[in-house]
CSV table of C-alpha atoms in Angstrom, one decimal:
chain,number,residue,atom,x,y,z
H,20,MET,CA,61.6,-71.3,-55.0
H,21,SER,CA,60.4,-71.6,-58.6
H,22,LYS,CA,62.5,-71.2,-61.7
H,23,ALA,CA,62.5,-67.8,-63.4
H,24,THR,CA,61.3,-69.4,-66.7
H,25,GLU,CA,57.8,-70.0,-65.2
H,26,ASN,CA,55.1,-67.5,-66.0
H,27,LEU,CA,52.6,-65.6,-63.8
H,28,TYR,CA,49.6,-64.9,-65.9
H,29,ILE,CA,47.7,-61.8,-64.7
H,30,ASP,CA,44.5,-60.2,-65.9
H,31,PHE,CA,44.3,-56.4,-65.1
H,32,GLN,CA,41.6,-55.7,-67.7
H,33,ARG,CA,38.6,-57.4,-66.2
H,34,ASN,CA,38.4,-54.8,-63.4
H,35,ARG,CA,40.3,-52.0,-65.1
H,36,GLU,CA,38.1,-49.1,-64.0
H,37,ARG,CA,38.0,-50.2,-60.4
H,38,LEU,CA,41.8,-50.7,-60.3
H,39,GLN,CA,42.4,-47.3,-62.0
H,40,GLU,CA,40.2,-45.6,-59.3
H,41,GLN,CA,42.0,-47.4,-56.5
H,42,LEU,CA,45.4,-46.2,-57.8
H,43,ALA,CA,43.9,-42.7,-58.1
H,44,GLN,CA,42.9,-42.8,-54.5
H,45,ILE,CA,46.3,-43.9,-53.4
H,46,VAL,CA,48.0,-41.1,-55.3
H,47,ARG,CA,45.6,-38.5,-53.9
H,48,ARG,CA,46.3,-39.7,-50.4
H,49,TYR,CA,50.1,-39.3,-50.8
H,50,GLY,CA,49.6,-35.9,-52.4
H,51,LYS,CA,52.5,-36.4,-54.9
H,52,PRO,CA,53.2,-38.4,-58.0
H,53,VAL,CA,54.0,-42.1,-57.4
H,54,PHE,CA,54.9,-43.1,-60.9
H,55,PRO,CA,57.2,-41.3,-63.4
H,56,GLU,CA,54.3,-40.6,-65.8
H,57,ASP,CA,52.2,-38.1,-63.9
H,58,ASN,CA,49.0,-39.0,-65.9
H,59,SER,CA,45.9,-39.6,-63.8
H,60,ASN,CA,44.2,-41.3,-66.7
H,61,ALA,CA,46.9,-43.8,-67.2
H,62,LEU,CA,47.8,-44.8,-63.6
H,63,LEU,CA,47.0,-48.5,-64.2
H,64,GLY,CA,49.4,-48.7,-67.2
H,65,SER,CA,52.1,-47.0,-65.2
H,66,TYR,CA,51.6,-49.4,-62.3
H,67,VAL,CA,51.7,-52.5,-64.5
H,68,ARG,CA,54.8,-51.3,-66.4
H,69,ALA,CA,56.6,-50.5,-63.1
H,70,PHE,CA,55.8,-53.7,-61.2
H,71,PHE,CA,54.7,-56.4,-63.7
H,72,LEU,CA,56.5,-55.5,-67.0
H,73,PRO,CA,56.3,-58.6,-69.2
H,74,GLY,CA,59.6,-60.2,-70.3
H,75,GLU,CA,61.6,-59.2,-67.2
H,76,PRO,CA,62.0,-61.9,-64.5
H,77,ARG,CA,60.7,-60.6,-61.2
H,78,LYS,CA,60.6,-61.9,-57.6
H,79,PHE,CA,57.3,-61.9,-55.7
H,80,PHE,CA,55.8,-63.2,-52.5
H,81,ILE,CA,52.5,-65.0,-52.9
H,82,SER,CA,50.0,-66.1,-50.2
H,83,ASN,CA,46.6,-67.7,-49.9
H,84,THR,CA,44.4,-65.1,-48.2
H,85,SER,CA,41.1,-66.8,-48.9
H,86,LEU,CA,38.3,-66.4,-46.3
H,87,LYS,CA,35.7,-68.4,-48.3
H,88,PRO,CA,36.6,-72.0,-49.0
H,89,GLU,CA,34.8,-71.9,-52.4
H,90,TYR,CA,36.6,-68.7,-53.5
H,91,LEU,CA,40.4,-69.0,-53.8
H,92,ASP,CA,41.9,-65.5,-53.1
H,93,LEU,CA,45.6,-64.9,-53.6
H,94,THR,CA,47.8,-61.9,-52.6
H,95,VAL,CA,50.9,-61.1,-54.6
H,96,ARG,CA,53.4,-58.4,-53.5
H,97,PRO,CA,56.8,-57.5,-55.1
H,98,ALA,CA,59.9,-58.4,-53.2
H,99,GLN,CA,61.3,-55.0,-54.1
H,100,ASN,CA,59.9,-51.7,-55.2
H,101,PRO,CA,61.2,-50.4,-58.7
H,102,SER,CA,63.6,-47.5,-58.3
H,103,GLN,CA,61.3,-45.2,-60.4
H,104,VAL,CA,58.4,-45.6,-58.0
H,105,GLN,CA,58.1,-42.9,-55.3
H,106,LEU,CA,56.4,-44.7,-52.3
H,107,PRO,CA,57.0,-44.0,-48.6
H,108,ASN,CA,59.7,-46.2,-47.0
H,109,GLY,CA,58.3,-49.5,-45.9
H,110,VAL,CA,55.3,-49.4,-48.3
H,111,THR,CA,54.7,-51.4,-51.5
H,112,LEU,CA,51.7,-52.0,-53.8
H,113,GLY,CA,50.6,-55.6,-54.2
H,114,ILE,CA,47.7,-57.2,-56.0
H,115,ARG,CA,44.9,-59.3,-54.7
H,116,GLY,CA,42.7,-61.5,-56.9
H,117,HIS,CA,41.1,-64.8,-57.8
H,118,LEU,CA,41.9,-67.6,-60.1
H,119,PHE,CA,40.0,-67.9,-63.4
H,120,PRO,CA,38.9,-70.4,-64.6
H,121,THR,CA,38.5,-71.7,-61.1
H,122,ASP,CA,38.8,-75.3,-61.9
H,123,HIS,CA,41.5,-75.0,-64.5
H,124,VAL,CA,45.0,-76.5,-64.0
H,125,ALA,CA,46.6,-73.4,-65.4
H,126,PRO,CA,44.5,-70.4,-64.5
H,127,GLN,CA,45.0,-66.6,-64.7
H,128,LEU,CA,45.1,-64.4,-61.6
H,129,VAL,CA,42.3,-61.9,-62.2
H,130,VAL,CA,43.2,-58.8,-60.2
H,131,ASP,CA,40.3,-57.6,-58.0
H,132,ARG,CA,42.2,-55.0,-56.0
H,133,ILE,CA,45.5,-53.2,-55.6
H,134,VAL,CA,46.6,-53.1,-52.0
H,135,GLU,CA,49.1,-51.1,-49.9
H,136,VAL,CA,51.2,-53.5,-47.9
H,137,VAL,CA,54.3,-53.4,-45.7
H,138,ALA,CA,57.5,-53.9,-47.7
H,139,MET,CA,59.3,-56.6,-45.7
H,140,PRO,CA,61.0,-60.0,-46.1
H,141,PRO,CA,58.6,-62.9,-46.8
H,142,ARG,CA,56.3,-63.9,-44.0
H,143,PRO,CA,56.0,-67.5,-42.8
H,144,PHE,CA,52.9,-68.1,-44.9
H,145,GLU,CA,54.2,-66.6,-48.1
H,146,ALA,CA,56.0,-68.4,-50.9
H,147,THR,CA,58.7,-66.8,-53.0
H,148,ILE,CA,58.4,-67.0,-56.7
H,149,ASP,CA,60.7,-65.9,-59.5
H,150,VAL,CA,58.5,-65.5,-62.6
H,151,ASN,CA,58.0,-63.7,-65.9
H,152,CYS,CA,54.8,-61.7,-65.9
H,153,ASN,CA,52.5,-62.4,-68.7
H,154,LEU,CA,49.4,-60.3,-69.4
H,155,SER,CA,48.0,-62.0,-72.5
H,156,GLY,CA,48.2,-65.1,-74.6
H,157,ASP,CA,47.9,-68.8,-73.8
H,158,HIS,CA,48.1,-69.1,-70.1
H,159,THR,CA,48.9,-72.9,-70.1
H,160,GLU,CA,52.6,-72.6,-70.9
H,161,LYS,CA,54.8,-73.0,-67.7
H,162,ASN,CA,52.0,-71.5,-65.5
H,163,ILE,CA,53.3,-71.0,-61.9
H,164,LEU,CA,49.7,-71.1,-60.6
H,165,ALA,CA,49.5,-74.8,-60.9
H,166,PRO,CA,47.6,-76.9,-58.3
H,167,GLU,CA,51.0,-78.0,-56.8
H,168,LEU,CA,51.9,-74.4,-55.8
H,169,ILE,CA,48.4,-73.6,-54.5
H,170,ALA,CA,48.4,-76.7,-52.4
H,171,LYS,CA,51.7,-75.7,-50.7
H,172,LEU,CA,50.4,-72.2,-49.6
H,173,PRO,CA,49.2,-72.3,-46.0
H,174,GLU,CA,45.5,-71.4,-45.6
H,175,ILE,CA,46.2,-68.6,-43.1
H,176,ALA,CA,42.5,-67.8,-42.8
H,177,LEU,CA,41.2,-71.1,-41.6
H,178,GLN,CA,40.8,-70.0,-37.9
H,179,THR,CA,39.5,-66.6,-38.9
H,180,ARG,CA,37.0,-68.2,-41.3
H,181,GLU,CA,35.7,-70.4,-38.4
H,182,ASN,CA,35.5,-67.5,-36.0
H,183,LEU,CA,33.7,-65.3,-38.5
H,184,HIS,CA,31.1,-68.0,-38.8
H,185,HIS,CA,30.7,-67.8,-35.1
H,186,TRP,CA,30.4,-64.1,-35.3
H,187,ARG,CA,27.6,-64.4,-37.8
H,188,ASP,CA,25.8,-66.8,-35.5
H,189,TYR,CA,26.2,-64.2,-32.7
H,190,LEU,CA,24.8,-61.4,-34.9
H,191,ASP,CA,21.8,-63.6,-35.9
H,192,TRP,CA,21.2,-64.3,-32.2
H,193,LYS,CA,21.5,-60.6,-31.4
H,194,ARG,CA,19.0,-59.7,-34.2
H,195,GLU,CA,16.5,-62.2,-32.8
H,196,ILE,CA,16.8,-60.6,-29.3
H,197,ILE,CA,16.2,-57.1,-30.8
H,198,GLU,CA,13.2,-58.3,-32.7
H,199,ARG,CA,11.7,-60.0,-29.6
H,200,GLU,CA,12.0,-56.6,-27.8
H,201,LEU,CA,9.8,-55.0,-30.4
H,202,GLY,CA,6.2,-54.4,-29.6
H,203,GLY,CA,3.3,-52.5,-31.2
H,204,ILE,CA,-0.4,-51.9,-31.2
H,205,ARG,CA,-2.7,-51.1,-34.2
H,206,TYR,CA,-4.3,-47.6,-34.3
H,207,LEU,CA,-7.4,-46.8,-36.3
H,208,ASP,CA,-7.1,-43.1,-36.7
H,209,ALA,CA,-4.9,-40.1,-35.6
H,210,SER,CA,-5.8,-36.6,-34.7
H,211,LEU,CA,-4.4,-33.5,-33.1
H,212,GLU,CA,-6.1,-31.5,-30.3
H,213,ASN,CA,-4.7,-28.9,-28.0
H,214,GLU,CA,-1.2,-29.7,-29.2
H,215,GLN,CA,-1.6,-33.3,-28.2
H,216,LEU,CA,-1.7,-36.3,-30.5
H,217,LYS,CA,-4.6,-38.7,-30.1
H,218,PHE,CA,-4.9,-42.2,-31.4
H,219,HIS,CA,-7.7,-44.8,-31.2
H,220,VAL,CA,-5.9,-48.1,-30.7
H,221,ILE,CA,-7.3,-51.6,-30.8
H,222,ALA,CA,-6.4,-54.8,-29.0
H,223,LYS,CA,-7.9,-58.3,-28.9
H,224,ASN,CA,-9.4,-57.6,-25.5
H,225,GLU,CA,-9.0,-55.3,-22.5
H,226,GLN,CA,-6.5,-57.6,-20.7
H,227,GLU,CA,-4.2,-57.6,-23.7
H,228,PHE,CA,-4.5,-53.8,-23.9
H,229,ARG,CA,-3.5,-53.4,-20.3
H,230,GLU,CA,-0.5,-55.6,-20.8
H,231,MET,CA,0.5,-53.3,-23.6
H,232,GLU,CA,0.2,-50.1,-21.6
H,233,SER,CA,3.9,-50.1,-20.6
H,234,LEU,CA,4.7,-49.8,-24.3
H,235,PHE,CA,3.3,-46.3,-24.3
H,236,ARG,CA,5.9,-45.0,-21.8
H,237,GLU,CA,8.9,-46.1,-23.9
H,238,ASP,CA,11.1,-43.3,-25.1
H,239,SER,CA,11.5,-44.9,-28.5
H,240,LEU,CA,7.7,-45.2,-29.2
H,241,SER,CA,7.0,-44.0,-32.8
H,242,VAL,CA,4.2,-44.0,-35.3
H,243,PHE,CA,4.6,-46.5,-38.2
H,244,PRO,CA,2.6,-47.4,-41.3
H,245,LEU,CA,0.8,-50.7,-41.6
H,246,ARG,CA,3.7,-52.2,-43.5
H,247,TYR,CA,5.9,-52.1,-40.4
H,248,SER,CA,4.0,-55.3,-39.3
H,249,GLN,CA,3.5,-58.5,-41.2
H,250,ASN,CA,-0.1,-58.6,-40.0
H,251,GLU,CA,-2.4,-55.5,-40.3
H,252,TRP,CA,-4.1,-56.1,-37.0
H,253,GLU,CA,-1.7,-57.8,-34.6
H,254,PHE,CA,1.8,-56.5,-34.5
H,255,ARG,CA,4.3,-58.9,-36.0
H,256,TYR,CA,7.6,-57.1,-36.9
H,257,ALA,CA,8.3,-57.1,-40.7
H,258,ARG,CA,12.1,-57.5,-41.0
H,259,ASP,CA,12.3,-55.8,-44.4
H,260,ASN,CA,11.3,-52.5,-42.8
H,261,ARG,CA,14.0,-52.6,-40.1
H,262,PHE,CA,15.4,-49.2,-41.2
H,263,PHE,CA,12.1,-47.4,-41.2
H,264,SER,CA,12.5,-44.8,-38.5
H,265,GLY,CA,8.9,-43.8,-38.0
H,266,VAL,CA,7.6,-40.6,-36.4
H,267,MET,CA,8.6,-40.0,-32.8
H,268,LEU,CA,6.0,-39.3,-30.1
H,269,GLY,CA,6.3,-37.2,-27.0
H,270,ASP,CA,5.4,-38.2,-23.4
H,271,PHE,CA,2.4,-40.5,-22.8
H,272,ARG,CA,-0.5,-38.7,-21.2
H,273,ASP,CA,-3.4,-41.1,-20.6
H,274,ALA,CA,-5.6,-43.9,-22.0
H,275,GLN,CA,-9.4,-44.1,-21.9
H,276,PRO,CA,-11.8,-46.9,-23.1
H,277,ALA,CA,-13.7,-46.0,-26.3
H,278,ASN,CA,-16.9,-47.4,-27.8
H,279,ALA,CA,-15.9,-50.0,-30.4
H,280,ALA,CA,-19.3,-49.8,-32.1
H,281,ALA,CA,-18.4,-46.3,-33.2
H,282,PHE,CA,-15.6,-47.7,-35.3
H,283,LYS,CA,-17.6,-50.4,-37.1
H,284,LYS,CA,-16.5,-49.2,-40.5
H,285,LEU,CA,-12.9,-49.1,-39.6
H,286,LEU,CA,-13.1,-52.5,-38.0
H,287,ARG,CA,-14.0,-54.3,-41.2
H,288,GLY,CA,-11.8,-57.3,-41.6
H,289,CYS,CA,-10.8,-57.4,-37.9
H,290,PRO,CA,-10.3,-61.0,-36.8
H,291,TRP,CA,-11.4,-60.5,-33.2
H,292,GLU,CA,-15.1,-60.9,-32.2
H,293,SER,CA,-15.1,-58.3,-29.4
H,294,PRO,CA,-12.0,-56.1,-29.8
H,295,PHE,CA,-11.1,-53.5,-27.2
H,296,VAL,CA,-10.7,-49.9,-28.4
H,297,ALA,CA,-9.1,-47.1,-26.4
H,298,LEU,CA,-8.2,-43.5,-26.9
H,299,VAL,CA,-4.5,-42.8,-26.1
H,300,ARG,CA,-3.0,-39.3,-25.9
H,301,PHE,CA,0.6,-38.1,-26.3
H,302,ASP,CA,2.4,-34.8,-26.1
H,303,LEU,CA,4.2,-33.6,-29.1
H,304,PRO,CA,7.9,-34.4,-29.2
H,305,ALA,CA,10.1,-32.1,-27.1
H,306,ASP,CA,11.6,-30.5,-30.2
H,307,ASP,CA,8.2,-29.5,-31.4
H,308,ARG,CA,7.2,-28.1,-28.0
H,309,ASP,CA,10.3,-26.0,-27.8
H,310,GLN,CA,9.7,-24.4,-31.3
H,311,LEU,CA,6.0,-23.7,-31.1
H,312,PRO,CA,6.1,-20.8,-28.5
H,313,ALA,CA,8.3,-18.7,-30.8
H,314,MET,CA,6.0,-19.1,-33.8
H,315,LYS,CA,3.3,-16.7,-35.0
H,316,PRO,CA,-0.2,-18.2,-35.1
H,317,ALA,CA,-0.2,-18.8,-38.9
H,318,GLU,CA,3.2,-20.4,-38.7
H,319,ARG,CA,2.1,-22.5,-35.8
H,320,THR,CA,-1.0,-23.7,-37.7
H,321,MET,CA,1.0,-24.6,-40.8
H,322,TYR,CA,3.7,-26.4,-38.7
H,323,LEU,CA,1.1,-28.5,-36.9
H,324,GLU,CA,-0.6,-29.4,-40.2
H,325,GLN,CA,2.7,-30.5,-41.6
H,326,ARG,CA,3.3,-32.5,-38.5
H,327,MET,CA,0.0,-34.3,-38.9
H,328,ALA,CA,0.6,-34.9,-42.6
H,329,GLN,CA,3.6,-37.0,-41.6
H,330,LEU,CA,1.4,-39.5,-39.7
H,331,PRO,CA,-0.1,-42.4,-41.6
H,332,GLU,CA,-3.9,-42.4,-41.6
H,333,ASN,CA,-3.7,-45.7,-39.8
H,334,GLY,CA,-0.9,-47.9,-38.7
H,335,PHE,CA,1.0,-49.0,-35.6
H,336,LEU,CA,2.3,-47.4,-32.5
H,337,ALA,CA,5.5,-49.4,-31.9
H,338,ASN,CA,9.0,-49.0,-30.4
H,339,SER,CA,11.7,-48.1,-32.8
H,340,LEU,CA,15.0,-49.9,-32.5
H,341,ILE,CA,16.5,-48.5,-35.7
H,342,GLY,CA,19.7,-47.6,-33.8
H,343,ASP,CA,20.2,-51.2,-32.7
H,344,PHE,CA,19.5,-52.4,-36.2
H,345,THR,CA,21.8,-49.9,-37.8
H,346,VAL,CA,24.7,-51.0,-35.5
H,347,LEU,CA,23.9,-54.6,-36.3
H,348,TYR,CA,23.8,-53.9,-40.0
H,349,ARG,CA,27.2,-52.2,-39.9
H,350,GLN,CA,28.7,-55.1,-38.1
H,351,GLN,CA,27.3,-57.5,-40.8
H,352,GLN,CA,28.7,-55.2,-43.5
H,353,ALA,CA,32.1,-55.3,-41.8
H,354,LEU,CA,32.1,-59.1,-41.8
H,355,ASP,CA,31.1,-59.1,-45.5
H,356,MET,CA,33.9,-56.6,-46.3
H,357,LEU,CA,36.4,-58.6,-44.4
H,358,GLU,CA,35.5,-61.8,-46.3
H,359,ARG,CA,35.7,-60.0,-49.6
H,360,GLN,CA,38.6,-57.6,-49.2
H,361,SER,CA,40.2,-57.9,-45.7
H,362,GLY,CA,39.6,-54.1,-45.3
H,363,PHE,CA,42.8,-52.0,-45.4
H,364,ALA,CA,45.0,-54.8,-44.0
H,365,PRO,CA,45.4,-57.6,-46.6
H,366,PHE,CA,46.9,-60.1,-44.1
H,367,ILE,CA,44.5,-59.4,-41.2
H,368,SER,CA,43.0,-62.9,-41.7
H,369,ALA,CA,46.4,-64.4,-40.5
H,370,TRP,CA,46.4,-62.8,-37.1
H,371,LEU,CA,42.9,-61.4,-36.3
H,372,PHE,CA,42.1,-64.3,-33.9
H,373,ASP,CA,45.6,-65.4,-33.2
H,374,ILE,CA,47.9,-62.5,-32.3
H,375,ASP,CA,50.9,-64.8,-32.1
H,376,LYS,CA,50.8,-64.9,-35.9
H,377,ALA,CA,51.3,-61.1,-36.2
H,378,THR,CA,54.9,-60.1,-37.2
H,379,PRO,CA,56.7,-58.4,-34.2
H,380,PRO,CA,58.2,-55.0,-34.8
H,381,GLN,CA,62.0,-54.6,-35.2
H,382,LEU,CA,62.3,-51.1,-33.8
H,383,SER,CA,64.5,-49.9,-36.7
H,384,THR,CA,62.9,-46.5,-37.4
H,385,PRO,CA,65.1,-43.6,-36.3
H,386,ILE,CA,63.2,-40.6,-34.9
H,387,ASP,CA,65.1,-37.3,-34.9
H,388,ASP,CA,62.2,-34.9,-34.5
H,389,TRP,CA,59.6,-35.3,-31.8
H,390,LEU,CA,56.3,-33.4,-31.8
H,391,MET,CA,56.2,-33.6,-28.0
H,392,PRO,CA,59.8,-33.5,-26.8
H,393,ASN,CA,58.8,-34.0,-23.2
H,394,ILE,CA,57.4,-37.5,-23.6
H,395,ASN,CA,59.2,-40.1,-21.5
H,396,ALA,CA,61.4,-43.0,-22.7
H,397,GLY,CA,58.6,-45.5,-22.3
H,398,GLN,CA,56.3,-43.5,-24.5
H,399,LYS,CA,59.0,-43.0,-27.1
H,400,ARG,CA,59.6,-46.8,-27.2
H,401,ALA,CA,55.8,-47.3,-27.6
H,402,VAL,CA,55.8,-44.8,-30.6
H,403,GLN,CA,58.7,-46.7,-32.2
H,404,LYS,CA,56.8,-50.0,-31.8
H,405,MET,CA,53.7,-48.5,-33.5
H,406,LEU,CA,55.8,-47.2,-36.4
H,407,ASP,CA,57.6,-50.5,-37.0
H,408,ALA,CA,54.7,-52.9,-36.4
H,409,PRO,CA,54.1,-54.5,-39.8
H,410,ASP,CA,50.6,-55.8,-38.7
H,411,VAL,CA,49.1,-54.4,-35.5
H,412,ALA,CA,50.1,-52.4,-32.4
H,413,LEU,CA,47.8,-52.3,-29.3
H,414,VAL,CA,48.2,-49.4,-27.0
H,415,GLN,CA,46.7,-50.1,-23.6
H,416,GLY,CA,47.0,-48.8,-20.1
H,417,PRO,CA,45.2,-47.2,-17.1
H,418,PRO,CA,43.7,-43.7,-17.4
H,419,GLY,CA,46.4,-41.0,-17.3
H,420,THR,CA,49.3,-43.0,-18.5
H,421,GLY,CA,49.6,-41.1,-21.8
H,422,LYS,CA,47.9,-43.3,-24.4
H,423,THR,CA,46.5,-40.4,-26.3
H,424,THR,CA,49.9,-38.7,-26.2
H,425,VAL,CA,51.5,-41.8,-27.7
H,426,ILE,CA,48.9,-42.1,-30.4
H,427,GLY,CA,49.1,-38.4,-31.3
H,428,GLU,CA,52.9,-38.6,-31.6
H,429,ALA,CA,52.7,-41.8,-33.7
H,430,ILE,CA,50.2,-40.1,-36.1
H,431,TYR,CA,52.6,-37.1,-36.4
H,432,GLN,CA,55.6,-39.4,-37.2
H,433,LEU,CA,53.6,-41.4,-39.8
H,434,ALA,CA,52.5,-38.1,-41.5
H,435,ARG,CA,56.2,-37.0,-41.6
H,436,GLN,CA,57.0,-40.3,-43.4
H,437,GLY,CA,54.3,-39.5,-46.0
H,438,LYS,CA,52.1,-42.3,-44.8
H,439,THR,CA,48.3,-42.1,-44.4
H,440,VAL,CA,46.3,-42.7,-41.2
H,441,LEU,CA,42.7,-44.0,-41.1
H,442,LEU,CA,40.9,-42.8,-38.1
H,443,ALA,CA,38.1,-45.1,-37.0
H,444,SER,CA,35.8,-45.4,-34.0
H,445,GLN,CA,33.9,-48.3,-32.4
H,446,ALA,CA,30.2,-48.5,-33.3
């Protein structure tokens, strides 16, 4: 444990607006004032005065929560909530930030985020420090954030960092598979006749066209502009346009060879000596077919004209995998967010890939009012575990064993305690 005469130099000003908004969100979620001064425009000042008032020795728990080796990230939480702060039982507000200057022997902690964490004794990977908080001035005097302290803090995220690297490799591999599944064929023009869409498509030769015919029967077949491909004649997926949804087509009707000579003007620049041209026909999408019968003739004509206006003059017929790309993109975003902020659980990097490092629940929360009084003893014990788990609680069991009942009861109990619940779903 450090001496109380050492200083913790903290910079709240660099990200002042962001921190102010984070505190405002926390107060809004609780639905009541957290600090004695009920001033929404001065929440950061209230927070700093309550938890980090300069000149008063304070006890904190500090940990190395870095997920990037080149970016040292520290989390500091108070050992005890100030009496004037109105937070739910078992909750405290810590800070998470980086050292600046990064290579300085006596840096400041620049606060990037204010985090809600469980109020509990120090975890195995946390160090206890008794310090004076200093928000300004020369940060070289008795600086607690010396290399000696940093070196003693366990790198709790080493295993997580390695596994996240493997996850990124997996997502790259998955993206390559999705891209290989993409196929397309160039079309020279588009028209509408008898409520069917007609396209003159072009392939290098008839054999290549026949090999592409299965593409026309895919449910995801859509119409895309030329930029959906890296090459204007032969389809090569352009990754920059992965979120371009295209215009959906209906069922494939038929394909008939066409006279390539009739398209001589449109074939200028074509790299193939004897390209194969065919006329392919598709129904309108099912939604269009359902709406058209109820329309008056003038409405029908206008609707179809608007439909045709959505189609590029020329482009590609290709399958759309925007749903696959969207899921992949969200997964990549989740990894980025985890590396930057650890989401809503600051210590998730300690146990995400090693559940043994999660802190076990102590079953100390008394429950005197059950939403569902008929739940059995096992379900009640499960609810208590969920309420008292500092890090994570996994509810599992065969169908019909009451998992939803347990989760519903736990949400009710958390709400009674004034805590917030984030509902999420798998992609």
